[in-house]
Amino acid sequence: MISVNQAKDILKATVSAGEIKHLPLSKTLDLIAAEDIFSHIEVPSFDNSAMDGYAITWEDNLDTWEITDVIAAGNGNRHQLQYGKAGRIFTGAPLPKGSDTVIPQEFVHREGNLIRIIDKGKFQKGSNVRFKGAQTKIGEVILKKGSQITPGTIGLLASVGISEVPVFSPPKVAIIITGNELQELGNPLVFGQIYNSNGPVLMAYLQQIGIKSIFSFQAKDEPIALQKTIDEALEHADVVLLSGGISVGDYDYVKKGLENAGVKELFYRIKQRPGKPLFAGKKGKQLVFALPGNPASVITCFNQYVKPSLLQWMGHEATWKPSLLLPLANPIKSKAGLTFFLKAKIDKDEVHILPGQESFNLIAFGTADCFAEVTEETEELQVGDLISVYRW
Ligand code: AMP
Ligand code: MG
């Protein structure tokens, strides 16, 4: 059996970044840029007005100007302003040739075609002009490799005309839910059955980290059917997640099935609770996680191992660190030699350990917002001691 940190080190060293794909901009939200992105144009690509007002030539140094032009946004004409002439101009419209300053309409007294600036001391040459290249120069890096694409990033990329972005493509993931006792939602429970909660959990977690290509399988605790399902999942997916059947019970056929399918073990069993019988394996570049079926084990193991591995595949950096280190609100007694991941809630910057820590028990997830990690060496912690927490 290995420690939590050994298991994480193995995964860190094993998982490589996914294939680089050039995707349409609209498909890249939340993905990671796989290369530095350069601009091929200047933005703005022409000097334009930042206000609704009047374009003038500052050096004319006059008190009044005569309006000879009207320029709206999108107007492609570039008239030359003569000495003493002004252009009526609107936000985003190109400055007439020769002009260099825009006086907002609130600061102009207009009579017929003549204008006078009300408070000239407030302005100087270049006031209220967005100059060509003020945002971006040609050849400038606008997004660094490794950046996560946000809605704002999409705006930036669109502003320089980029319609396709090289990103680390997320893996296709297969979920295999095993267990003869499982019933699907929408059906009544027959005696001895429980609802399949791990399937919805895994789906939700995958959606949360932006994985869209998901195949769902169900398998009975029966070796031949399970083998077929494992083989099929490995045919279609980059990453296979199994729930249940990886412990030492008589009906736990997952480990054998994975071996038969050519999956090489990275590790099996971790000194932790919940989730001790976690299995991780590899087949070529494909990754396999067999998660022990207890619902809290699935959530813990996904949070601690699967999620950081998938994020690493998707090009994220620093995916293995706890989210925070915060003081405890309750004392804890622990058992040295095992790492405990406790369902907890952060309130006023303190970590509250919740009741209902058994691995079958999901009740704490109604209020919990993180796991608190009690490390292997720890036997007890006092109120106020710092503890690492991992948000979902
Ligand atoms: P296993 O790892 O298959 O031995 O399952 C351990 C425990 O988790 C058993 O009590 C199962 O009934 C329960 N369990 C297994 N799979 C699921 C699931 N998909 N949803 C909820 N509970 C499950
Ligand atoms: Mg089972």
Coordinates of C-alpha atoms and ligand atoms in Angstrom, one line a residue:
M1 CA 0.0 0.0 0.0
I2 CA 1.3 3.5 -0.9
S3 CA 0.7 6.9 0.7
V4 CA -1.5 9.6 -0.6
N5 CA 1.6 11.6 -1.7
Q6 CA 3.2 8.6 -3.4
A7 CA 0.0 8.0 -5.4
K8 CA -0.2 11.6 -6.4
D9 CA 3.5 11.7 -7.4
I10 CA 2.9 8.6 -9.6
L11 CA 0.0 10.3 -11.4
K12 CA 1.8 13.6 -11.7
A13 CA 4.7 11.8 -13.5
T14 CA 2.4 9.7 -15.6
V15 CA -0.3 11.9 -17.0
S16 CA 0.8 13.8 -20.1
A17 CA -1.0 16.7 -21.7
G18 CA -3.6 15.9 -24.2
E19 CA -3.4 16.4 -28.0
I20 CA -3.2 20.0 -29.2
K21 CA -6.2 20.8 -31.3
H22 CA -7.1 24.0 -33.2
L23 CA -10.7 24.6 -32.1
P24 CA -13.2 27.3 -33.2
L25 CA -13.1 30.1 -30.7
S26 CA -16.7 29.4 -29.6
K27 CA -15.6 25.9 -28.4
T28 CA -12.7 26.9 -26.3
L29 CA -14.3 28.3 -23.1
D30 CA -12.4 27.1 -20.0
L31 CA -9.8 25.2 -22.1
I32 CA -6.1 25.9 -21.8
A33 CA -4.1 27.6 -24.6
A34 CA -1.5 25.2 -25.9
E35 CA 0.7 27.9 -27.5
D36 CA 1.4 31.6 -27.1
I37 CA -1.2 33.4 -29.2
F38 CA 0.0 36.4 -31.3
S39 CA -2.0 39.2 -32.9
H40 CA -1.8 39.6 -36.6
I41 CA -3.5 43.0 -36.6
E42 CA -3.3 46.3 -34.7
V43 CA -6.2 47.0 -32.4
P44 CA -7.7 49.5 -32.9
S45 CA -6.7 49.4 -36.5
F46 CA -7.5 53.1 -36.9
D47 CA -7.6 56.2 -34.7
N48 CA -11.1 56.6 -33.5
S49 CA -13.3 58.6 -31.1
A50 CA -13.8 57.6 -27.5
M51 CA -16.8 59.9 -27.2
D52 CA -19.8 61.4 -28.9
G53 CA -18.5 64.9 -29.7
Y54 CA -16.5 66.9 -32.2
A55 CA -13.1 66.0 -33.8
I56 CA -10.8 69.0 -34.1
T57 CA -7.1 69.7 -34.8
W58 CA -5.7 70.9 -31.5
E59 CA -3.0 73.0 -33.2
D60 CA -5.6 75.1 -34.9
N61 CA -5.6 76.9 -31.5
L62 CA -9.0 78.6 -32.1
D63 CA -12.0 79.5 -30.1
T64 CA -14.5 78.4 -32.6
W65 CA -14.6 75.8 -35.3
E66 CA -17.0 75.2 -38.2
I67 CA -18.5 71.8 -38.6
T68 CA -18.0 70.4 -42.2
D69 CA -18.3 66.7 -41.6
V70 CA -20.4 64.1 -39.8
I71 CA -18.7 60.7 -39.1
A72 CA -20.6 57.8 -37.5
A73 CA -19.2 54.5 -36.3
G74 CA -18.6 52.2 -39.3
N75 CA -18.1 55.2 -41.7
G76 CA -15.3 54.3 -44.0
N77 CA -14.8 57.8 -45.5
R78 CA -11.7 59.6 -44.4
H79 CA -12.1 63.3 -45.3
Q80 CA -9.3 65.7 -44.7
L81 CA -10.2 68.4 -42.2
Q82 CA -9.2 71.8 -43.3
Y83 CA -7.8 74.5 -40.9
G84 CA -10.6 75.7 -38.6
K85 CA -13.0 72.9 -39.5
A86 CA -14.4 70.3 -37.1
G87 CA -16.2 66.9 -37.7
R88 CA -19.3 65.9 -35.8
I89 CA -18.2 62.5 -34.6
F90 CA -19.6 59.5 -32.6
T91 CA -18.0 56.9 -30.4
G92 CA -16.0 54.4 -32.4
A93 CA -16.0 56.4 -35.6
P94 CA -12.7 57.0 -37.4
L95 CA -11.1 60.4 -36.9
P96 CA -11.1 62.6 -40.0
K97 CA -7.6 63.0 -41.5
G98 CA -5.8 65.8 -39.9
S99 CA -7.8 65.7 -36.6
D100 CA -6.2 64.5 -33.4
T101 CA -8.5 65.5 -30.5
V102 CA -12.2 64.9 -29.7
I103 CA -14.1 67.3 -27.5
P104 CA -17.2 65.6 -25.9
Q105 CA -20.5 67.2 -26.8
E106 CA -21.2 68.1 -23.2
F107 CA -18.2 70.5 -23.4
V108 CA -19.2 72.2 -26.6
H109 CA -21.5 75.2 -27.1
R110 CA -23.0 74.8 -30.6
E111 CA -24.8 77.4 -32.6
G112 CA -25.8 76.3 -36.1
N113 CA -22.6 75.0 -37.6
L114 CA -20.2 76.7 -35.2
I115 CA -18.8 75.2 -32.0
R116 CA -17.0 76.7 -29.1
I117 CA -15.2 74.6 -26.4
I118 CA -16.7 75.4 -23.0
D119 CA -13.7 74.5 -20.7
K120 CA -10.7 74.1 -23.0
G121 CA -8.3 73.7 -20.0
K122 CA -9.7 70.3 -19.4
F123 CA -8.4 69.0 -22.8
Q124 CA -5.2 68.6 -24.6
K125 CA -4.0 67.3 -27.9
G126 CA -5.1 63.6 -28.2
S127 CA -7.9 63.9 -25.6
N128 CA -10.7 61.3 -26.2
V129 CA -8.9 59.5 -29.0
R130 CA -8.3 55.8 -29.1
F131 CA -5.1 55.6 -31.1
K132 CA -4.3 52.9 -33.6
G133 CA -2.5 50.0 -31.8
A134 CA -3.4 51.3 -28.3
Q135 CA -4.6 47.9 -27.3
T136 CA -2.5 45.5 -29.4
K137 CA 0.4 45.9 -31.8
I138 CA 1.1 43.5 -34.7
G139 CA 3.1 40.5 -33.5
E140 CA 2.3 41.1 -29.8
V141 CA 1.6 38.0 -27.6
I142 CA -1.9 38.5 -26.3
L143 CA -2.4 35.2 -24.5
K144 CA 0.4 33.1 -23.0
K145 CA 0.6 29.3 -23.4
G146 CA -1.1 27.7 -20.3
S147 CA -3.7 30.4 -19.9
Q148 CA -7.3 29.3 -19.2
I149 CA -9.7 30.7 -21.7
T150 CA -12.4 32.8 -19.9
P151 CA -15.3 34.7 -21.5
G152 CA -13.1 37.8 -21.3
T153 CA -10.3 36.0 -23.1
I154 CA -12.7 35.1 -25.9
G155 CA -13.5 38.8 -26.2
L156 CA -9.8 39.6 -26.5
L157 CA -9.1 36.9 -29.1
A158 CA -12.2 37.9 -31.1
S159 CA -11.0 41.6 -31.0
V160 CA -7.8 40.6 -32.9
G161 CA -9.8 38.5 -35.4
I162 CA -8.7 35.1 -34.1
S163 CA -11.3 32.4 -35.0
E164 CA -9.4 29.3 -34.1
V165 CA -7.3 28.6 -31.0
P166 CA -4.8 25.8 -30.3
V167 CA -5.9 24.2 -27.0
F168 CA -5.1 21.0 -25.1
S169 CA -8.1 18.9 -26.0
P170 CA -10.0 17.3 -23.1
P171 CA -10.0 13.5 -22.9
K172 CA -13.0 11.4 -23.9
V173 CA -14.1 9.7 -20.7
A174 CA -16.0 6.5 -20.2
I175 CA -17.8 5.8 -17.0
I176 CA -18.6 2.2 -16.0
I177 CA -20.9 1.7 -13.1
T178 CA -20.9 -1.8 -11.6
G179 CA -23.2 -3.4 -9.1
N180 CA -26.1 -5.8 -9.2
E181 CA -27.8 -3.9 -6.4
L182 CA -28.1 -0.6 -8.3
Q183 CA -31.4 0.9 -9.5
E184 CA -31.6 3.9 -11.7
L185 CA -33.4 7.1 -10.8
G186 CA -37.1 7.2 -11.7
N187 CA -37.7 3.6 -10.7
P188 CA -38.9 2.4 -7.3
L189 CA -36.4 0.4 -5.2
V190 CA -37.0 -3.3 -4.8
F191 CA -35.8 -4.7 -1.5
G192 CA -32.0 -5.0 -1.5
Q193 CA -31.5 -2.3 -4.1
I194 CA -30.0 1.2 -3.7
Y195 CA -30.0 4.1 -6.1
N196 CA -27.0 4.6 -8.3
S197 CA -25.6 7.8 -7.0
N198 CA -22.0 7.4 -8.2
G199 CA -23.1 7.7 -11.9
P200 CA -24.6 11.1 -11.4
V201 CA -21.7 12.2 -9.3
L202 CA -19.1 11.3 -11.9
M203 CA -21.2 12.9 -14.7
A204 CA -21.5 16.1 -12.6
Y205 CA -17.8 16.2 -11.8
L206 CA -16.8 15.7 -15.4
Q207 CA -19.1 18.4 -16.6
Q208 CA -17.8 20.7 -13.9
I209 CA -14.2 20.5 -15.3
G210 CA -15.4 20.9 -18.9
I211 CA -15.3 17.4 -20.2
K212 CA -18.1 17.0 -22.8
S213 CA -17.4 13.7 -24.5
I214 CA -18.7 11.1 -22.0
F215 CA -19.7 7.5 -22.6
S216 CA -21.8 5.8 -19.9
F217 CA -21.9 2.1 -19.3
Q218 CA -23.5 -0.1 -16.7
A219 CA -22.3 -3.6 -15.8
K220 CA -23.5 -6.4 -13.6
D221 CA -21.2 -8.1 -11.2
E222 CA -20.6 -10.8 -13.7
P223 CA -17.1 -11.3 -15.2
I224 CA -17.9 -11.9 -18.9
A225 CA -20.4 -9.0 -19.2
L226 CA -18.0 -6.8 -17.3
Q227 CA -15.0 -7.8 -19.5
K228 CA -17.0 -6.9 -22.6
T229 CA -17.9 -3.5 -21.2
I230 CA -14.3 -2.7 -20.1
D231 CA -13.1 -3.7 -23.6
E232 CA -15.7 -1.5 -25.3
A233 CA -14.9 1.4 -23.0
L234 CA -11.2 1.2 -23.8
E235 CA -12.0 1.2 -27.5
H236 CA -13.8 4.5 -27.3
A237 CA -12.3 6.5 -24.4
D238 CA -9.0 8.1 -23.4
V239 CA -9.9 7.7 -19.7
V240 CA -12.0 5.0 -18.2
L241 CA -13.6 5.5 -14.7
L242 CA -15.1 2.5 -13.0
S243 CA -17.3 2.6 -9.9
G244 CA -17.4 -0.4 -7.6
G245 CA -16.1 -4.0 -7.8
I246 CA -12.5 -3.2 -7.0
S247 CA -12.4 -4.4 -3.4
V248 CA -11.7 -7.9 -2.3
G249 CA -15.3 -9.3 -2.2
D250 CA -16.3 -12.4 -4.1
Y251 CA -18.1 -10.3 -6.8
D252 CA -15.3 -7.8 -7.4
Y253 CA -14.2 -8.6 -10.9
V254 CA -12.9 -5.2 -12.0
K255 CA -9.2 -5.7 -11.3
K256 CA -9.0 -9.0 -13.2
G257 CA -11.0 -7.5 -16.1
L258 CA -8.6 -4.6 -16.4
E259 CA -5.6 -6.9 -16.4
N260 CA -7.2 -9.0 -19.1
A261 CA -7.7 -5.8 -21.2
G262 CA -4.0 -5.0 -21.0
V263 CA -4.2 -2.3 -18.4
K264 CA -1.0 -2.0 -16.5
E265 CA -1.3 -1.2 -12.8
L266 CA 0.2 2.2 -11.6
F267 CA -1.0 1.6 -8.0
Y268 CA -3.6 -0.3 -6.1
R269 CA -4.7 0.6 -2.6
I270 CA -3.7 3.8 -0.8
K271 CA -3.2 4.4 2.9
Q272 CA -6.3 6.6 3.1
R273 CA -9.9 6.7 4.3
P274 CA -12.2 6.8 2.5
G275 CA -11.2 5.2 -0.7
K276 CA -8.5 2.7 0.3
P277 CA -9.0 0.2 -2.6
L278 CA -8.4 2.9 -5.4
F279 CA -6.8 1.4 -8.5
A280 CA -5.0 3.4 -11.2
G281 CA -3.7 2.0 -14.4
K282 CA -2.5 2.8 -17.8
K283 CA -2.8 1.3 -21.3
G284 CA -0.5 3.2 -23.7
K285 CA -1.6 6.8 -23.2
Q286 CA -5.0 5.8 -21.8
L287 CA -5.7 6.1 -18.1
V288 CA -8.0 4.0 -15.9
F289 CA -9.2 4.7 -12.5
A290 CA -11.3 2.0 -10.6
L291 CA -13.0 3.8 -7.7
P292 CA -14.3 1.9 -4.7
G293 CA -18.1 1.9 -4.9
N294 CA -18.8 3.6 -1.5
P295 CA -20.3 6.9 -2.5
A296 CA -18.1 9.1 -0.3
S297 CA -15.0 7.1 -1.6
V298 CA -16.0 8.0 -5.2
I299 CA -16.3 11.7 -4.4
T300 CA -13.0 11.7 -2.4
C301 CA -11.0 9.8 -5.0
F302 CA -12.3 11.9 -7.8
N303 CA -11.5 15.0 -5.9
Q304 CA -8.0 13.9 -4.9
Y305 CA -6.8 11.9 -7.9
V306 CA -9.0 11.8 -10.9
K307 CA -9.8 15.5 -11.1
P308 CA -6.1 16.7 -10.9
S309 CA -5.1 14.0 -13.4
L310 CA -7.8 15.1 -15.9
L311 CA -6.9 18.8 -15.4
Q312 CA -3.2 17.9 -16.0
W313 CA -4.3 16.2 -19.2
M314 CA -6.1 19.3 -20.1
G315 CA -3.0 21.5 -19.6
H316 CA -3.8 23.0 -16.3
E317 CA -0.8 23.8 -14.0
A318 CA -0.7 23.3 -10.2
T319 CA -3.7 21.0 -10.1
W320 CA -2.5 18.9 -7.2
K321 CA -2.3 21.6 -4.4
P322 CA -4.9 22.0 -1.7
S323 CA -7.1 25.1 -2.2
L324 CA -6.4 26.6 1.2
L325 CA -4.8 26.2 4.6
L326 CA -7.2 27.3 7.3
P327 CA -7.7 27.0 11.1
L328 CA -9.9 24.2 12.4
A329 CA -13.1 25.0 14.3
N330 CA -13.3 21.5 15.9
P331 CA -10.7 19.3 17.5
I332 CA -9.9 16.0 15.6
K333 CA -8.6 12.7 16.9
S334 CA -7.1 10.6 14.1
K335 CA -5.3 7.3 13.5
A336 CA -1.6 7.6 12.5
G337 CA -0.7 5.7 9.3
L338 CA -3.8 6.7 7.4
T339 CA -4.7 9.9 5.7
F340 CA -8.3 11.0 6.3
F341 CA -10.3 13.2 4.0
L342 CA -13.1 14.7 6.0
K343 CA -16.2 16.3 4.6
A344 CA -16.1 19.9 5.9
K345 CA -17.5 23.3 5.6
I346 CA -15.7 26.6 5.6
D347 CA -17.4 29.3 7.6
K348 CA -15.9 32.6 8.5
D349 CA -12.5 31.3 7.4
E350 CA -12.7 28.3 9.8
V351 CA -13.0 24.7 8.8
H352 CA -15.9 22.9 10.4
I353 CA -15.7 19.1 10.3
L354 CA -19.2 17.7 9.6
P355 CA -21.0 14.8 11.2
G356 CA -21.6 11.6 9.0
Q357 CA -18.0 10.8 7.9
E358 CA -18.7 7.1 7.1
S359 CA -18.0 6.2 3.5
F360 CA -21.5 5.1 2.7
N361 CA -23.0 8.3 4.1
L362 CA -23.6 11.2 1.8
I363 CA -25.6 13.4 4.2
A364 CA -22.7 15.8 4.8
F365 CA -22.6 16.7 1.1
G366 CA -25.8 18.7 1.7
T367 CA -23.7 21.3 3.4
A368 CA -20.0 20.5 2.8
D369 CA -17.9 22.6 0.5
C370 CA -14.5 20.9 0.8
F371 CA -12.5 18.0 2.1
A372 CA -10.2 18.6 5.0
E373 CA -7.0 16.5 4.9
V374 CA -5.8 14.9 8.1
T375 CA -2.3 13.7 7.2
E376 CA -0.8 10.3 7.9
E377 CA 1.4 11.4 10.7
T378 CA -1.4 13.2 12.6
E379 CA -3.0 11.8 15.8
E380 CA -4.8 14.8 17.0
L381 CA -5.5 18.4 16.0
Q382 CA -6.7 21.2 18.3
V383 CA -9.1 24.1 17.5
G384 CA -7.1 26.7 15.6
D385 CA -4.6 24.3 14.1
L386 CA -4.1 24.8 10.4
I387 CA -5.5 22.1 8.1
S388 CA -5.3 21.7 4.2
V389 CA -8.7 21.9 2.5
Y390 CA -9.6 20.9 -1.0
R391 CA -12.7 22.5 -2.5
W392 CA -14.7 20.4 -4.9
Ligands
AMP1 P1 -18.2 -2.1 -4.0 O1 -17.0 -1.2 -4.1 O2 -18.7 -2.5 -5.3 O3 -17.9 -3.3 -3.1 O4 -19.3 -1.2 -3.3 C1 -19.1 -0.7 -2.0 C2 -20.4 -0.1 -1.5 O5 -20.8 1.0 -2.4 C3 -21.6 -1.0 -1.5 O6 -22.4 -0.8 -0.4 C4 -22.4 -0.6 -2.8 O7 -23.7 -0.9 -2.7 C5 -22.1 0.8 -2.8 N1 -22.2 1.3 -4.2 C6 -21.5 0.7 -5.3 N2 -21.8 1.3 -6.4 C7 -22.6 2.3 -6.1 C8 -23.3 3.4 -6.9 N3 -23.1 3.4 -8.2 N4 -24.0 4.2 -6.2 C9 -24.2 4.2 -4.9 N5 -23.6 3.2 -4.1 C10 -22.9 2.3 -4.7
MG2 MG -20.1 -3.8 -6.0

